[in-house]
Amino acid sequence: EPAVLETENLDRRGLFMGLEGDTISLASVTAVTTNVSNKSKPDIKMEPSSGRPVDYQVSVTVIEARQLVGLNMDPMVCVEIGEDKKYTSMKESTNCPYYNEYFVFDFHVPPDVMFDKILKLSVVHSKNLLRSGTVVGTFKLDVGTIYSQPHQFYHKWALLSDPDDISAGCKGYVKCDIAVVAKGDTIKTPHKANETDDDIENLLLPDGVPAERQWARYYLKIYRAEGLPRMNTSIMANVKKAFIGENKDLVDPYVQVQFAGQKGKTSVQKSCYEPIWNEQIIFTEMFPPLCKRMKIQIRDSDKVNDVALGTHFLDLRKISNDEDKFLPTLGPAWVNLYGSTRTYTLMDEYPELNEGLGEGVSFRARLLISLGVEILDPSSPDISSSTEVQVEGVPNISETATGKIEEFFLFGSFLEATMIDRKIGDKPINFEVTIYYGNEVDGLATGKMRGKKGGGDNDEEETELIQNSSEEEMDDDGDLTSVATTPPMKPVITDNYYHLPYFERKPCIYIKSRWQDQRRRLYNANIIDNIAHKLEDGLNDVQEIIKTEKAHPERRLRGVLEELSQGCQFLTLANMDQNQSGRTKLDNERLKLCLSEVETIGQQAKSMRLQVKKSSVRDKIKIAQNFLTKLRFLADEPQHSVPDVFLWMISNGKRIAYARVPSKDILYSAIEEEKGKDCGKVKTIFLRIPGKKGFGPAGWTVQAKTEIYLWLGLNRQRKDYLRGLPNGFGENKLSKGPGLPFSPPISLTYMKQIFQLRVHMYQARSLFAADSTGLSDPFARVFFSTQSQATEVLAETLCPTWDQLLVFENVELFGEASELRHDPPIIVIEIYDQDTGKADFMGRTFAKPVVKMANEHYGPPRFPPQLEYYQIYRGNGCAGEMLAAFELLQIGPNGKADLPPIDGPTEMDGGPILPVPLGIRPALSKYRIEVLFWGLRDLKRVNLAQVDRPRVDIECAGKGVQSALIPNYKKNPNFSTLVKWFEVDLPENELLHPPLNVRVVDCRAFGRYTLVGSHAVTSLRKFIYRANDNQANNWSTEIIVVNMETEPNFKKVDTVVKLDAGSDAVVKVEDDNKDGKGKKRKRKKGDDSEEEELDESMLDWWSKYFASIETLTEVYSKELENEFDNFEDWLYSFNLFRGKGGDDDDQNVTDEDRIVGKFKGSLCMYKVSDDMPRDMNLDSNMGMFQNIPHNDPINVLVRIYVIRATELHPADINGKADPYIAIKLGKTEIRDKENYISKQLNPLFGRSFDIEATFPMDSTLTVSIYDWDLVGTDDLIGETRLDLENRFYSKHRATCGVTSNYAHGYNVWRDPMKPTQILAKLCKDGKLDGPHYGPGGRVKVENRVFMAPTEIEDENLKKQTDEHLALTVLKHWEEIPRVGCKLVPEHVETRPLLHPDKPGIEQGRIEMWVDMFPKDMTAPGPALDISPRKAKRFELRVIIWNTDEVVLEDDDIFTGEKSSDIFVRWLKGQQEDGQDTDVHYHSITGEGNFNWRFIYPFDYLMAEEKIVISKKESMFAWDETEYKIPARLNLQVWDADHFSADDFLAIELDLNRFPRGAKTSKQCTIEMVTNEVEMPMVSIFKQKRIKGWWPFVARNEEDEFELTGKVEAELHLLTGEEAERNPAGEGRNEPEPLEKP
């Protein structure tokens, strides 16, 4: 019964929680701590999820690099992931290259492999004839780190370090975007305009990693290994002997470690099964590392190829703690390696398992290791500065270092083995349980690890072993060492599977083995697991309550949190052991960590419990899920002790299927909390196929289902090992030997308990489509114990209602009575599709019955059981739900007389089918379902013939209705009769409503019908009509004044027009503030008092677009329909499916491929009662669908604006694409080929297209981006589809977005209807009272009054208009009672581009919007001009007057004085066009006089602050490619040295924002560059002319800036026209010559 806290102790609790007594109401603290919903849904995953390959796409944009260390560099960036390398282009002589290049890598690998790949960015000093490329610096992280950020790093700076010299410090920064997506992931792209990330503080590091990372040494000590699999089977030994003439042990092991992209190996120990290395491998890597896993492999060295024997991953997150609690540390401790089976054949069956992919199916070896980390001080001299991996010896480790060796005892008893796959055949089957090596094939393990395991691996020896058990040895205490296999038995058939006829006699196994006693590690894991398990159980219960809509989920959640905080507060971890040996630093640290973390969780849970309200349940569940993840993480123990137990099913000597049981789950402890959750309990275990073979359909069949009892503990605790077994058994021991009292039994004989199982199969929905029609003929088969039964087959449906009771008589169960009631055996239900001759598997689900023992009363609250939905799985994918109930009734001494009666015959001699009995089947009432038939869209061909005369059939619970026939689908695909209805009996509980089936058939000649496609509406909830109870208060007579001040009213607020992403110049525009003065406000910037006048001519649609984040237009980061529920406010689209469903394997048959069209319409259902209110003024033909527009064809002008595309998938070999737009609507197709944009992955299109269309024929608009190719066909990059019809008819008014203000110019009102007209129409359609315009800017609609300033519309007439008032109402339409909803604002939508061949992975995005204007209304104005801005021509003249204090390099050969030959070079982003001054020879003081003029004409985009350069990429390029580069002036001082490459010093000025030059050489200091914040900044575009001294800086060895010279220069900027009017010569030439110095 739900345990509810009583009221009395509330006061005490109130004080206890520090709350005032009166704030607590009973409801707000009621906590329920027992499960409310029936715990009947075991969560069992059949198919292994790890190890199966997935599609991944990694995209990297390299934007720019800064502060690269080095002289005269020609840098390029190399991006490598695993083996793949891609390079950017090379930029000449610059330390801050700008690239903006985009790379995409595609992978199809398992997640583990993907996330361990290392992504490495390196800057390479590029190659030329004389020198090969040298690496400047690198940065690396693993892909998993990126994926666990939410999939991406955006505009972050990666800090480069030198892999060969760790004392060198930072080598520069690379700014990049990195994203990793798997199929189906979505990434939020930040809107491009908030680029405040130019500061290099924004480092590319995951959250919580400090910006200053130090170098560290990682010391991994590898001592020895044990238990390597024997490789010398007789065949192999003979082969090898024949070839090489030697017959030694055939394994030469060494250990290989991979970490952060580096590999280290130990030495090879020749021919050795218990190798001892005593070596340490040292990695040097930054700390904290961005690579999370260390991969440790034991490999067998071989002349031909080395193979892995086993792999272990060391996750650094589990052995360290970031919050400076402790550095990674581990051991010395043993780690267990698992992998393929231990049988050695010439070809290993499952090699991928030894590489660590997928779940290991057998123990391979164990390895003694320890790990330590020390942070380096790079300045100390004794540290070698390279990061090469080093290997060196370490001293041996003592025997006891890893703990005292104890003898462990494992006992198991098989109570039942059923559901054995028929394919295995009926050869004898036995089970083997192993916990260690040392079996016959391996030979006896010698020394302390003795302890052998029966059951060999190859046939002869195994069968012999079973026949004459001669080899069993006696132990010291007289009992057998082990019996590891059950006797073979021939299987018996049940229906579809076999089972083993154990009957009363249950075989047992037991094994003794010796391990270091590290149980406390497992105990601690169990304690935390236990808390986590309770929490998970509780959370599932809360979810179930929400799903089935029971009352008060919040109370149950409070109970869950209550239990959690109780559990966490009284946490005691197994700390002290009798023997302290084997304690490691990690044990101590983890103990502290777990205690503190769990305590924190407890506190948080406690405080959270008080905040749980009905409204916040879902958010709080999310937080609780985080607690769960944290607890599971803490419970995972990185230092292993006893290896896991493996269960193998062997048929005729061949290993078929396995199960792996973690040893901690069955470990015994006298303390309940520490005990493993399955220790001493009967558990259901499903066996599965090992390795890759288990993927896909092969792995869906159950291989075998066993009920098994397991117990693992110290040998000396053995007295308890049978305690958990069900009562009433006798032990059978082996006859031979003295038969000491405590030798374990080899089998048990049972008294059985008899039960009757009743299965109430009501219905299923959303099943898998198994036939080509897109439907199935489903039946269900129920397996329980050794019996099975099937329901009847229902033809052609995905939503069968079986309504059938299956009774299983005489079910024999073995189990302890209370345990059985608490945790009954699992029922397996499989759903099949009946085809001629055979049945195809469609899915499976598991359930547990509600149990009634003989002495219990059959009645509430547990009986009769309720129908519940069970999720059906097919592989790892969901394949529908099943509605059923299960009860298990014990048959007591009086036989069946005590059971509740069953109506109808019970003998199963093919009698009539029993329906689900009354108390369980749902109560029905009469409903009326009205169907709105609108039309059919996009129907594909059926069997090559086009659909011509379609009709829609609607069916629900056996009743239905047909639409009118569409006489000619091509001509008009809409229905002539809009509304029809039918009545049907449905359950009162809405959750149990059966699905409604929509089927489209085509009427062919001679009265034949062909199924076109079908759709099942699984939930009718959203179509249930509920009479508005809330109308009463909406119609209140009081007037509500909607105060507009809260909303930024466009008159009051300064409209901020931020002219672009990169700029920092923010211009504010202020409209005349009602006083009509119209003055522009000045804005101070820095200490700069220049006035920034806003140039009106600069404002265009793009300014609005770039400022859009400041409220001018909405930029949606996804499709518009996502913001407005797909515009299905009254017209819904139902996708029609046909064809077989796809599975995870053949990912190509996705649901998208099965769509054969859409049915547009709607449904409305309501209970039928006599007092149905019928409004007289309603049109009775239309039923509930009033005020719906007619569906006659309508002509519409569609205007499509395409702004730009971003992050397109490269289509050409050069990693770029030449994109252009293609648009298709109905029969109209536009290919905008002439306007392709050369070599751009982020093209700005700025195009608009007008198309005339007729709904309903042309209702789907496809916008695609193609890649232009000179030869061959153009490739599709990606496309997006819009349903225009739903937009057009939506009440959100998506035809033309409502602009934020009513104006002219670039911000013109685009809609042919003015705001007042729109408002009037909306009021008329909604039967609203209004609009009434009042004086003083007020307007009243219904009972809402809106206020807004009125405005003058037309300057000449000076006439007042109400347009702004009307617009205010439109912008707040959602506040209008009854009919209000948000109207679509002026917007830009971002739509993902998809490619049919790569479903689910975005190929880029497109920003666009669509306006639609009906042809029967006034024609709209001309389209907005959104063509991209043209660059403006400027000319920059730079006069270099003098240089001073230039650092001198050369020694003069004759006089020995320092001197330099100086000249100044200037660069403008592109290397080809440098200009040099003449040379000032032999400057001794570093002073040079030049009087030299540079001239640089360039094209500049004011709004984006970028210089535009068009040039051919190579001699062979077909066309020019446009680049945009930041406006930066780069001056360099060179030493004209005839021998070496010229050395240079440089300064770079950003023309938009650079320090004002100093008046004299003296005042010119290094501060001007290093301390930019305080310096007055100027922009040459505002200032036009400026003269002064600027410093040159370079980095010295210590990586600090130092002053290396000064230059006096004059900058003069002219527009193109001005430059033509007053020309000037380059150098000192005419016109306007400069005199020679």
XYZ file of N, CA, C and O in Angstrom, residues 183 768 1138-1154 1399:
80
model
N 24.454 9.928 -36.694
C 23.197 10.006 -37.413
C 22.077 10.398 -36.460
O 21.925 9.816 -35.400
N 5.497 -3.485 -36.254
C 6.431 -3.409 -37.380
C 5.722 -3.883 -38.657
O 4.958 -4.839 -38.625
N 3.954 2.533 -46.904
C 3.755 1.308 -47.645
C 5.094 0.599 -47.693
O 6.131 1.216 -47.632
N 5.088 -0.719 -47.821
C 6.358 -1.435 -47.932
C 6.816 -1.912 -46.573
O 6.345 -1.467 -45.531
N 7.770 -2.827 -46.595
C 8.279 -3.413 -45.359
C 9.021 -2.369 -44.540
O 9.645 -1.486 -45.095
N 8.956 -2.533 -43.241
C 9.711 -1.625 -42.385
C 11.193 -1.916 -42.483
O 11.592 -3.025 -42.817
N 12.010 -0.906 -42.186
C 13.454 -1.112 -42.224
C 13.946 -1.458 -40.842
O 13.274 -1.218 -39.860
N 15.150 -2.020 -40.771
C 15.729 -2.331 -39.467
C 17.029 -1.585 -39.288
O 17.535 -0.991 -40.210
N 17.571 -1.696 -38.070
C 18.793 -0.942 -37.800
C 19.876 -1.286 -38.808
O 20.736 -0.504 -39.112
N 19.857 -2.530 -39.281
C 20.950 -2.949 -40.161
C 20.956 -2.197 -41.457
O 21.862 -1.473 -41.788
N 19.870 -2.439 -42.221
C 19.819 -1.794 -43.520
C 19.228 -0.435 -43.284
O 18.063 -0.205 -43.510
N 20.063 0.447 -42.806
C 19.558 1.763 -42.427
C 18.934 2.472 -43.619
O 18.341 3.513 -43.477
N 19.109 1.933 -44.808
C 18.605 2.640 -45.987
C 17.087 2.653 -46.017
O 16.472 3.602 -46.436
N 16.450 1.549 -45.587
C 14.992 1.550 -45.623
C 14.509 2.318 -44.411
O 14.111 1.740 -43.429
N 14.599 3.616 -44.461
C 14.111 4.379 -43.324
C 12.630 4.591 -43.510
O 12.082 4.296 -44.559
N 12.014 5.141 -42.481
C 10.592 5.414 -42.618
C 10.336 6.389 -43.750
O 9.327 6.321 -44.414
N 11.300 7.318 -43.961
C 11.078 8.291 -45.045
C 10.872 7.578 -46.385
O 10.074 7.996 -47.200
N 11.629 6.499 -46.588
C 11.528 5.826 -47.880
C 10.201 5.116 -48.044
O 9.816 4.766 -49.139
N 9.538 4.849 -46.933
C 8.289 4.106 -47.039
C 7.103 5.035 -47.222
O 5.982 4.584 -47.421
N 20.513 9.903 -45.049
C 19.392 10.377 -44.235
C 19.851 10.731 -42.832
O 20.697 10.042 -42.282
